[in-house]
mmCIF file of C-alpha atoms and ligand atoms in Angstrom:
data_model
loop_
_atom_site.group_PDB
_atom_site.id
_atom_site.type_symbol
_atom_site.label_atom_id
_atom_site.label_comp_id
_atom_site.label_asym_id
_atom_site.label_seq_id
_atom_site.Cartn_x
_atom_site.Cartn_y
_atom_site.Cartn_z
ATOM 1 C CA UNK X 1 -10.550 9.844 25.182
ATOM 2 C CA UNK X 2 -7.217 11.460 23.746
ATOM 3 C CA UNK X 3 -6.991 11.050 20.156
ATOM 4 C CA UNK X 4 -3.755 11.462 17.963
ATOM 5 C CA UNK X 5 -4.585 12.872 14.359
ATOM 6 C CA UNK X 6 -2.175 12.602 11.626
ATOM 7 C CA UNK X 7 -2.168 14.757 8.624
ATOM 8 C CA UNK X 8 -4.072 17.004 10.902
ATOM 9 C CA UNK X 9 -3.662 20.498 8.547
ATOM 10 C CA UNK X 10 -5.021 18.888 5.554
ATOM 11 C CA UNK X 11 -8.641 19.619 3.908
ATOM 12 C CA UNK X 12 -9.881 16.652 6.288
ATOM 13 C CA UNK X 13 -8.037 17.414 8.832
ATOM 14 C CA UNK X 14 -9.344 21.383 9.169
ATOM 15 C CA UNK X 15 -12.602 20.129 9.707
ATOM 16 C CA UNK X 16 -12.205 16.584 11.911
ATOM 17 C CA UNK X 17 -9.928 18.802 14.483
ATOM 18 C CA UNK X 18 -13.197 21.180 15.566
ATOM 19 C CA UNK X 19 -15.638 17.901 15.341
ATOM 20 C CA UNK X 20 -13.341 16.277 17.547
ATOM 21 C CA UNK X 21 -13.052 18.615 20.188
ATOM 22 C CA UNK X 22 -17.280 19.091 19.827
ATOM 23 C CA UNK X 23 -17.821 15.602 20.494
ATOM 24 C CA UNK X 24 -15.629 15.487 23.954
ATOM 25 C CA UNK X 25 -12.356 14.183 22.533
ATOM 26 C CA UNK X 26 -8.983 15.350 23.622
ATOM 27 C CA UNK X 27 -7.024 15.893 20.312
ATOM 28 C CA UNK X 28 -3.521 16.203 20.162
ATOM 29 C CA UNK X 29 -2.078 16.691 16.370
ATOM 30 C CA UNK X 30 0.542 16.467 13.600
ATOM 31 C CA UNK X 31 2.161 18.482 11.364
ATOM 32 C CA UNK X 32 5.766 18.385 9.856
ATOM 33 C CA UNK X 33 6.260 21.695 10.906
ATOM 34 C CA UNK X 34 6.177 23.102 14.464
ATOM 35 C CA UNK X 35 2.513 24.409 15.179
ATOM 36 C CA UNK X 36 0.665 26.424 18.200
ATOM 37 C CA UNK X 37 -3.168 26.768 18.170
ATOM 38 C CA UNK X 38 -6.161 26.374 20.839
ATOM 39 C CA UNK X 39 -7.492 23.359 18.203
ATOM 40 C CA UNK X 40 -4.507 20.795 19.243
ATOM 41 C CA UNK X 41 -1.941 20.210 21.257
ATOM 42 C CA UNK X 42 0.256 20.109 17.866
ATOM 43 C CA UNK X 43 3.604 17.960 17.967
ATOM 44 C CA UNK X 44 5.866 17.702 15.026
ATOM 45 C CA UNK X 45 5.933 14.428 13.151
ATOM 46 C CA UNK X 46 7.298 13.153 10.028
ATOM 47 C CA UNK X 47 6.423 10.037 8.421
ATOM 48 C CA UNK X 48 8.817 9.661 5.523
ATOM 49 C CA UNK X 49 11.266 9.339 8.297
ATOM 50 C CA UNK X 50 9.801 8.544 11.388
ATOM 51 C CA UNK X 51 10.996 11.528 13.319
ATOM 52 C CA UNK X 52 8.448 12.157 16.229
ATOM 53 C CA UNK X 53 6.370 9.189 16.041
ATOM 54 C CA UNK X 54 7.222 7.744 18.946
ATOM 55 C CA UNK X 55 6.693 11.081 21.190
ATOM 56 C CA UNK X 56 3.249 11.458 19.603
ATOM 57 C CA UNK X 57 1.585 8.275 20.106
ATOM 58 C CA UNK X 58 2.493 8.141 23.801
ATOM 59 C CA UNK X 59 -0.573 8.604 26.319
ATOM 60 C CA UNK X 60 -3.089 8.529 23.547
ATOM 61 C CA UNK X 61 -5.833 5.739 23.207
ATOM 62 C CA UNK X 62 -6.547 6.003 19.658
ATOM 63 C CA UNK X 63 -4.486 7.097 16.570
ATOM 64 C CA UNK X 64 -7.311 9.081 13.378
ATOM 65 C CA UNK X 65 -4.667 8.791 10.618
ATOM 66 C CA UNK X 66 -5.438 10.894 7.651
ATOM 67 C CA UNK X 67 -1.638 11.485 6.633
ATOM 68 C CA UNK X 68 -0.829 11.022 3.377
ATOM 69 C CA UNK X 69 0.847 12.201 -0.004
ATOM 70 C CA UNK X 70 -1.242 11.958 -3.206
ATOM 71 C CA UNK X 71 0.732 10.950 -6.034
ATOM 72 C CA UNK X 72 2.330 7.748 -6.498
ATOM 73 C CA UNK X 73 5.937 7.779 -7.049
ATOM 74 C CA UNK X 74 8.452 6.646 -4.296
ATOM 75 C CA UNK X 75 7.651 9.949 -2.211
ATOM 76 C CA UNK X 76 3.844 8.181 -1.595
ATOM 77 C CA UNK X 77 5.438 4.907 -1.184
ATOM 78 C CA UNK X 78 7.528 6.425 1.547
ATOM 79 C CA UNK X 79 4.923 8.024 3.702
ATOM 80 C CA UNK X 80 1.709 6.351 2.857
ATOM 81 C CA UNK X 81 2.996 2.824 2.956
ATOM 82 C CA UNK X 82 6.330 2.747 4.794
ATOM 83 C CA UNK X 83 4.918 5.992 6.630
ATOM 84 C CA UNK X 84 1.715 3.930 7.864
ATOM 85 C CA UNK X 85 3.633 0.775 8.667
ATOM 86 C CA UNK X 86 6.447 3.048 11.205
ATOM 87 C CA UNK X 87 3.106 4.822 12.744
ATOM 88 C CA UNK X 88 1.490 1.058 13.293
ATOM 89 C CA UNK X 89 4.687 -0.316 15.059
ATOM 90 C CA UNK X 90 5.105 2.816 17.044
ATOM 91 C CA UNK X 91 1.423 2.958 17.737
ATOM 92 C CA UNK X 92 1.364 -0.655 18.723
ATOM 93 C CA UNK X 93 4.220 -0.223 21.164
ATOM 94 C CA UNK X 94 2.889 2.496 22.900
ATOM 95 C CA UNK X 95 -0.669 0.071 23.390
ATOM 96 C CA UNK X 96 -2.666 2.507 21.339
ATOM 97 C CA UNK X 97 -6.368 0.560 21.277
ATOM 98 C CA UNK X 98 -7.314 1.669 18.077
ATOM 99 C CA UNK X 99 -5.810 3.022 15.009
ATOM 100 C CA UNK X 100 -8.501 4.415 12.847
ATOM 101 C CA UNK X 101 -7.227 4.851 9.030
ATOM 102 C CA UNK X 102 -8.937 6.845 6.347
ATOM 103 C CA UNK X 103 -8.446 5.248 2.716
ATOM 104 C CA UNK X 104 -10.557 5.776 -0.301
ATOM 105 C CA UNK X 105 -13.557 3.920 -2.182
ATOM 106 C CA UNK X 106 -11.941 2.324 -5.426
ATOM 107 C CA UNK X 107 -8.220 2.009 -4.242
ATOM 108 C CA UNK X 108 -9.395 -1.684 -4.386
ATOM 109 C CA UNK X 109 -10.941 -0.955 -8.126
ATOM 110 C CA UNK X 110 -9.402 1.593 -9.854
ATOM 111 C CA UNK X 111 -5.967 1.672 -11.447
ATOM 112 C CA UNK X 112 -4.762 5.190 -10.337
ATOM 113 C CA UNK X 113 -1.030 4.743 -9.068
ATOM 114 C CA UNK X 114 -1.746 6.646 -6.176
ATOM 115 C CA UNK X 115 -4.378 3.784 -5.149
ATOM 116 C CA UNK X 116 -2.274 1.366 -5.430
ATOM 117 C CA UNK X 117 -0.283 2.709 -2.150
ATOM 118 C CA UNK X 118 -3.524 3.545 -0.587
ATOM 119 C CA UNK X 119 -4.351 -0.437 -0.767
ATOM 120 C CA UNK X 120 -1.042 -1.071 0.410
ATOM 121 C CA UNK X 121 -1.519 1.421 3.126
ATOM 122 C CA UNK X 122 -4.685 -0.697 4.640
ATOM 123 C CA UNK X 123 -3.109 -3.502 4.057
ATOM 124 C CA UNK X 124 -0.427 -2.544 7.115
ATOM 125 C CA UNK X 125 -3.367 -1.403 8.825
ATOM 126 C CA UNK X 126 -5.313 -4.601 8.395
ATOM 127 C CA UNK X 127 -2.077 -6.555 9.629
ATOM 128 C CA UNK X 128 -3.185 -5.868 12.781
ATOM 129 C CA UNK X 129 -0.236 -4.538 15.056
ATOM 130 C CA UNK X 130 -3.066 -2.175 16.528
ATOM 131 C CA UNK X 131 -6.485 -3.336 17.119
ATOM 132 C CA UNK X 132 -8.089 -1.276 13.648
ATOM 133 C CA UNK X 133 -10.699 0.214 11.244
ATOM 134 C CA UNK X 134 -10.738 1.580 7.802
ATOM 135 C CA UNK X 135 -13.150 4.323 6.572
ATOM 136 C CA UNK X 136 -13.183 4.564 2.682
ATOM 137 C CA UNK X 137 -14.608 7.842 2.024
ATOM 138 C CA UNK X 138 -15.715 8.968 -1.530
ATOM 139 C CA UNK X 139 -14.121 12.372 -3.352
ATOM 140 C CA UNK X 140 -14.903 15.475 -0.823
ATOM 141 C CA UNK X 141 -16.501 18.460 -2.397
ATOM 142 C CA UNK X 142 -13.621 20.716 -2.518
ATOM 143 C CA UNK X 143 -11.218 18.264 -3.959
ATOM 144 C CA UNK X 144 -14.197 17.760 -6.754
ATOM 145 C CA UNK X 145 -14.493 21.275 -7.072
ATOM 146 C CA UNK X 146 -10.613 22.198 -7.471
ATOM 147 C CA UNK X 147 -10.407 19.313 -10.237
ATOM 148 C CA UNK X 148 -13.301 21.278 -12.215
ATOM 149 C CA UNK X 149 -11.076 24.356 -12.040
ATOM 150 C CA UNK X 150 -7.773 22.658 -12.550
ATOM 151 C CA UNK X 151 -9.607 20.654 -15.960
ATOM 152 C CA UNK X 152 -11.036 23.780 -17.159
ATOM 153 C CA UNK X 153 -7.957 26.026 -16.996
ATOM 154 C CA UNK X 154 -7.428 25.854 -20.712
ATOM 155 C CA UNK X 155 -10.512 27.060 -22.020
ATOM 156 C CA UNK X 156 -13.065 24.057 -21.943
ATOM 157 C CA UNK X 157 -13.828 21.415 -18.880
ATOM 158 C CA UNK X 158 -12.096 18.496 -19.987
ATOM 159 C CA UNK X 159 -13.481 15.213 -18.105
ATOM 160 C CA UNK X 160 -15.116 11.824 -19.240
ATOM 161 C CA UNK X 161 -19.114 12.395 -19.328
ATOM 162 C CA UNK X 162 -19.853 8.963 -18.271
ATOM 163 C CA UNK X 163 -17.478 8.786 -15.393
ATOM 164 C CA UNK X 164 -19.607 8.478 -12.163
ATOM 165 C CA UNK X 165 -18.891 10.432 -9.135
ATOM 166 C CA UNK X 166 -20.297 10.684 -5.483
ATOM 167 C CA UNK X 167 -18.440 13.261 -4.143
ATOM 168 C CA UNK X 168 -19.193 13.517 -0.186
ATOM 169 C CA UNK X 169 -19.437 16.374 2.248
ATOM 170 C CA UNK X 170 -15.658 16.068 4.471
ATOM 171 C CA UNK X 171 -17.658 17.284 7.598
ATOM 172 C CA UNK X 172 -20.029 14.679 7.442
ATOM 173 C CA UNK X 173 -17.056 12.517 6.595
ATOM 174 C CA UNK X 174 -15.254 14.000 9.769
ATOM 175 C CA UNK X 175 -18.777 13.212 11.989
ATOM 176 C CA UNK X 176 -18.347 9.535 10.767
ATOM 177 C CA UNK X 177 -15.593 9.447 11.838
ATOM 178 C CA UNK X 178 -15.975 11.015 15.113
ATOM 179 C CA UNK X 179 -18.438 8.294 15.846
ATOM 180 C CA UNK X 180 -16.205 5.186 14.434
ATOM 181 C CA UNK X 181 -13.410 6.585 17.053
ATOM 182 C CA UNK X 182 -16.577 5.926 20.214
ATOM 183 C CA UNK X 183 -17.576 3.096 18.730
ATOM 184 C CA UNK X 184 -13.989 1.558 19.248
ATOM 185 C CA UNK X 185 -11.976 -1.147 16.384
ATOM 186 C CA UNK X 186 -14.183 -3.362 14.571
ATOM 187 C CA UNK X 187 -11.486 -4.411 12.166
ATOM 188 C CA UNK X 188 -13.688 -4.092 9.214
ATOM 189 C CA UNK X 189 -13.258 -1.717 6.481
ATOM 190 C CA UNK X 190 -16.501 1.117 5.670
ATOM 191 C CA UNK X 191 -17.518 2.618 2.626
ATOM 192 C CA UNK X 192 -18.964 6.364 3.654
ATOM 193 C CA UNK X 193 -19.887 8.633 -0.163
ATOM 194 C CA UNK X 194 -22.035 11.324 -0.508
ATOM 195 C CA UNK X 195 -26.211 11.024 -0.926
ATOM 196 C CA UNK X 196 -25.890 10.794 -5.131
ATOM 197 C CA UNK X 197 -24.415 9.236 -7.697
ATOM 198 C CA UNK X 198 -23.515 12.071 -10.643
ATOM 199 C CA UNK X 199 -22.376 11.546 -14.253
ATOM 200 C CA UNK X 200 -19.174 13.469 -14.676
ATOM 201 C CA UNK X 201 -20.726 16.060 -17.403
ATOM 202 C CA UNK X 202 -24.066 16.376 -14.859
ATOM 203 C CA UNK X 203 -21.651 17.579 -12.292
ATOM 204 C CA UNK X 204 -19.640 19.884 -14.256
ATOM 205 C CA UNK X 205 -22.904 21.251 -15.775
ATOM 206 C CA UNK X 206 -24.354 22.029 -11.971
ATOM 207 C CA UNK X 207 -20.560 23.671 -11.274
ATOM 208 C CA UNK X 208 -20.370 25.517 -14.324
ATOM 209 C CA UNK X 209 -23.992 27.281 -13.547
ATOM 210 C CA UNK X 210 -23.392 27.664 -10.070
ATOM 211 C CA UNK X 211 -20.106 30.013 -11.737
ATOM 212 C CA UNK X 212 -21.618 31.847 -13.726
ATOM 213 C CA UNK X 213 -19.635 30.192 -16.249
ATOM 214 C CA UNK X 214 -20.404 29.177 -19.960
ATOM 215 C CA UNK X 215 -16.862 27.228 -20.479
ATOM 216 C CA UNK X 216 -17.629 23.994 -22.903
ATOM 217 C CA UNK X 217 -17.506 20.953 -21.566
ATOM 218 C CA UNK X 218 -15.172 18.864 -23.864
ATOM 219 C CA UNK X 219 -15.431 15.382 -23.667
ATOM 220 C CA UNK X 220 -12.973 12.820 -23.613
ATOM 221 C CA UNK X 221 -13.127 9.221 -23.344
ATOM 222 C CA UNK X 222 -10.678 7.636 -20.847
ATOM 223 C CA UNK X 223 -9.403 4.565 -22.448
ATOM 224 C CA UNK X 224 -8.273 1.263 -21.023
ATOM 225 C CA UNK X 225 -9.081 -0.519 -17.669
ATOM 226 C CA UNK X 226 -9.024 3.159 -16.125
ATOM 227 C CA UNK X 227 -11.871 4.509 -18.318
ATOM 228 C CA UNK X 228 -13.530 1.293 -17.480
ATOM 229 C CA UNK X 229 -13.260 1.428 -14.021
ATOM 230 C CA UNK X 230 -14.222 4.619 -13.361
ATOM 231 C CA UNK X 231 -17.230 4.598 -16.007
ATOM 232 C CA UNK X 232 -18.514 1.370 -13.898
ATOM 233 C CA UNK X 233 -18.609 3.333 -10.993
ATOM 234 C CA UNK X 234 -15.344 2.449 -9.557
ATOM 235 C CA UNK X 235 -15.020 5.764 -7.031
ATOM 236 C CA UNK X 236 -18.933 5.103 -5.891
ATOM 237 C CA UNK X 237 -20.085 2.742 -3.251
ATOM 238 C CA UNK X 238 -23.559 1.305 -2.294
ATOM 239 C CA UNK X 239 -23.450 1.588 1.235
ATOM 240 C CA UNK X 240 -26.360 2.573 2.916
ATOM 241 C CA UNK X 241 -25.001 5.159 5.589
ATOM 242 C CA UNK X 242 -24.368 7.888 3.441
ATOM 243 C CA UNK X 243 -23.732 11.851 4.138
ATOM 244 C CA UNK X 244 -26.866 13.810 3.114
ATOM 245 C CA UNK X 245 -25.401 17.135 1.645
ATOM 246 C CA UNK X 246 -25.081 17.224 -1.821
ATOM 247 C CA UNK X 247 -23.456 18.650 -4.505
ATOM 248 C CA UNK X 248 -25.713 20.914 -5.361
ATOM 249 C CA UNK X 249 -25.321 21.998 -1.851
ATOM 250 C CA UNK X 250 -21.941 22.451 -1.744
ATOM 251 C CA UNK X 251 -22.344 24.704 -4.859
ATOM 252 C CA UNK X 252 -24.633 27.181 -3.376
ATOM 253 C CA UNK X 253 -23.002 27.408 -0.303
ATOM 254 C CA UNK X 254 -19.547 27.841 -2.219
ATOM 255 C CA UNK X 255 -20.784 30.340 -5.120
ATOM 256 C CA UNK X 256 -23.832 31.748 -4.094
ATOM 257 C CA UNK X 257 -25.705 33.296 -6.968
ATOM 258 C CA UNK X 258 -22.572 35.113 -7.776
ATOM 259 C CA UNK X 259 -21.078 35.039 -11.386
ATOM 260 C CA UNK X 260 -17.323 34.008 -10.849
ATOM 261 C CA UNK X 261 -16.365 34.173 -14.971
HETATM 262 N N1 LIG R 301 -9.341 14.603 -0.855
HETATM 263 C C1 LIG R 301 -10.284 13.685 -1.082
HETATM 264 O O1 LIG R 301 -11.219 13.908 -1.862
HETATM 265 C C2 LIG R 301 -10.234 12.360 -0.332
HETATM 266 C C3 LIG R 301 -11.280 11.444 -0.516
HETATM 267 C C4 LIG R 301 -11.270 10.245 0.201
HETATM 268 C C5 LIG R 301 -10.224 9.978 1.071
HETATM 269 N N2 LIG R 301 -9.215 10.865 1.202
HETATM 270 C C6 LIG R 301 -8.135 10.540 2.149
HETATM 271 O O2 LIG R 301 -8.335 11.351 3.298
HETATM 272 C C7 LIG R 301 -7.083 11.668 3.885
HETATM 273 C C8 LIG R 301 -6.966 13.170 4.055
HETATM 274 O O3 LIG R 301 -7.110 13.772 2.786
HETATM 275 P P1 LIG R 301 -6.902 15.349 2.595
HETATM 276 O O4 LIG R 301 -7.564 15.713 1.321
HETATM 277 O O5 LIG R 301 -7.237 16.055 3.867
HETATM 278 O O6 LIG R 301 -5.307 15.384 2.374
HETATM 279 P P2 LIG R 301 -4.364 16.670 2.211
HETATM 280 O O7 LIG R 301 -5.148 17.929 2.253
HETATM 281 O O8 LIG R 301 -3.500 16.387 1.014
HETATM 282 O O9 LIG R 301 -3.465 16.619 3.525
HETATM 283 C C9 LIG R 301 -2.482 15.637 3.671
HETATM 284 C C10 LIG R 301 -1.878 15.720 5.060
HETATM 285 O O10 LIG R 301 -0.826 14.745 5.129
HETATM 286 C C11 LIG R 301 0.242 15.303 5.863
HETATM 287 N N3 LIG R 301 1.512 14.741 5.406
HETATM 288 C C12 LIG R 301 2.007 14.721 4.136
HETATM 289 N N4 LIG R 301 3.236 14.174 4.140
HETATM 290 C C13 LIG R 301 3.523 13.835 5.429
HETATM 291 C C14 LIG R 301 4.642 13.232 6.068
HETATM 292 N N5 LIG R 301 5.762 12.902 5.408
HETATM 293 N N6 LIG R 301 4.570 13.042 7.410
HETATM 294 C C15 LIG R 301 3.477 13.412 8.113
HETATM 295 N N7 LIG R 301 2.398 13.981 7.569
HETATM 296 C C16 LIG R 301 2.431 14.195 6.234
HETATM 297 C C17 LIG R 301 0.180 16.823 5.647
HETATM 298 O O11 LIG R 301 0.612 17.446 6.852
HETATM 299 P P3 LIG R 301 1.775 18.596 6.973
HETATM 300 O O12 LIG R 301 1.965 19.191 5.607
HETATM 301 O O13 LIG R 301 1.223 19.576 7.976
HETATM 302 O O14 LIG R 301 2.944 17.862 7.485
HETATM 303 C C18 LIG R 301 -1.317 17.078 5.434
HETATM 304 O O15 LIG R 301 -1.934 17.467 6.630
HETATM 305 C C19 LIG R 301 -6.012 11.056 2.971
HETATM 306 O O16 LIG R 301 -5.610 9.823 3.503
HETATM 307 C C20 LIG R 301 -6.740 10.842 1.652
HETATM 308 O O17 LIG R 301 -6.220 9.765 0.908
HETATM 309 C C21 LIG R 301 -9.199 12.058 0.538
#
């Protein structure tokens, strides 16, 4: 089966690419800049204007769109929303069978502007103009870990202690979603996290020892709906099917035993 991947370069998209191609599909990809590699036939696409689309969606049976551009101003209106609804039409006219969209567990919960897009962004999707699916994936273990970093940059790790998290391996995320492309549209929308739910300060604990590091963690308390939200588990999900490596995991294999001060 050939298999269209948008947002192909991005921290998903580095590791669904090789999965793909493992698991027997043809892959051709985008990027909004001209590309060359063994990993895809690459094609330049961009969805803030629709440049390429209609080139790129041509001869393939399903469309893996991971595209996107976190935020939440006009710019994420543009390509996640506007962006998703030109790659459906395009998609639908060229009789792509499935169009395979990767959102995020809480956009439906949690007031972050950028979520609000990403709703609006399966809501296109779940209009129907290709036959569909919708993966909600938890926070990946990299984008966790670079929000420790970013938080602790002035001294202390600044975060909510109660805030739950269930941050989720992206290769297992890119497996899941290797299988959703065999297993065809089901028009439903799934909820893949990682195997545990952590407390905010028990997963900045577990990344500052796996540093090295003896920064303070400073706690705030989000207030409003947001704090709420996010406190009542808001970015977690219950589903079942869940990835199996864990944080913890994703800590050894990053730092080692090394001290990274
Ligand atoms: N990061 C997380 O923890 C997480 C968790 C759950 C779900 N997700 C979702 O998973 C998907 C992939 O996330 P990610 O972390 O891999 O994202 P990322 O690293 O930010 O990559 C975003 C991709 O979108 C492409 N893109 C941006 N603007 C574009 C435009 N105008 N036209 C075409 N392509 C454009 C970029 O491609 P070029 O720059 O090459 O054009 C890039 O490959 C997103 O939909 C995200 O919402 C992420």
């Amino acid at each position: 089966m050939k298999v269209l991947v948008t947002g192909a370069t991005g921290g998903l998209g580095r590791v669904v690419l090789p999965r793909l191609r493992a698991d027997g599909f043809a892959v051709r990809a985008t990027s909004r800049r001209p590309r060359t590699g063994a990993e895809a036939e690459w094609t330049v696409v961009d969805l803030a204007t629709g440049a390429g689309l209609a080139e790129a969606v041509t001869g393939v049976e399903a469309v893996l769109h991971l595209a996107s551009l976190p935020g939440g101003g006009r710019r994420t209106h543009q390509v996640d929303v506007l962006g998703t609804r030109r790659l459906a039409v395009a998609a639908g006219r060229a009789g792509v069978g499935h169009l395979l969209h990767v959102s995020i567990v809480g956009v439906d919960r949690v007031p972050f502007p950028y979520y609000r897009h990403k709703l609006a962004a399966e809501r296109v999707i779940a209009e129907g103009l290709v036959p569909w699916s919708v993966l909600r994936a938890t926070q990946f273990h990299p984008f966790l870990d670079r929000l420790l970093t970013m938080s602790g940059r002035l001294g202390p790790v600044i975060g909510d202690r109660a805030l739950l998290v269930q941050p989720v391996d992206p290769g297992e995320v890119a497996a899941r979603l290797s299988a959703r492309l065999s297993a065809g549209p089901l028009g439903d929308i799934e909820e893949y996290g990682g195997p545990q739910v952590l407390r905010f300060d028990e997963a900045a604990y577990a990344w500052r020892a796996a540093r090295g590091s003896r920064r303070p963690l400073l706690p705030v308390r989000l207030p409003g709906r947001l704090g709420r939200a996010l406190r009542a588990g808001g970015l977690t999900t219950a589903a079942t099917v869940t990835g199996s490596r864990t944080w913890a995991d994703h800590l050894a294999a990053t730092y080692g035993g090394t001290d990274r001060r």
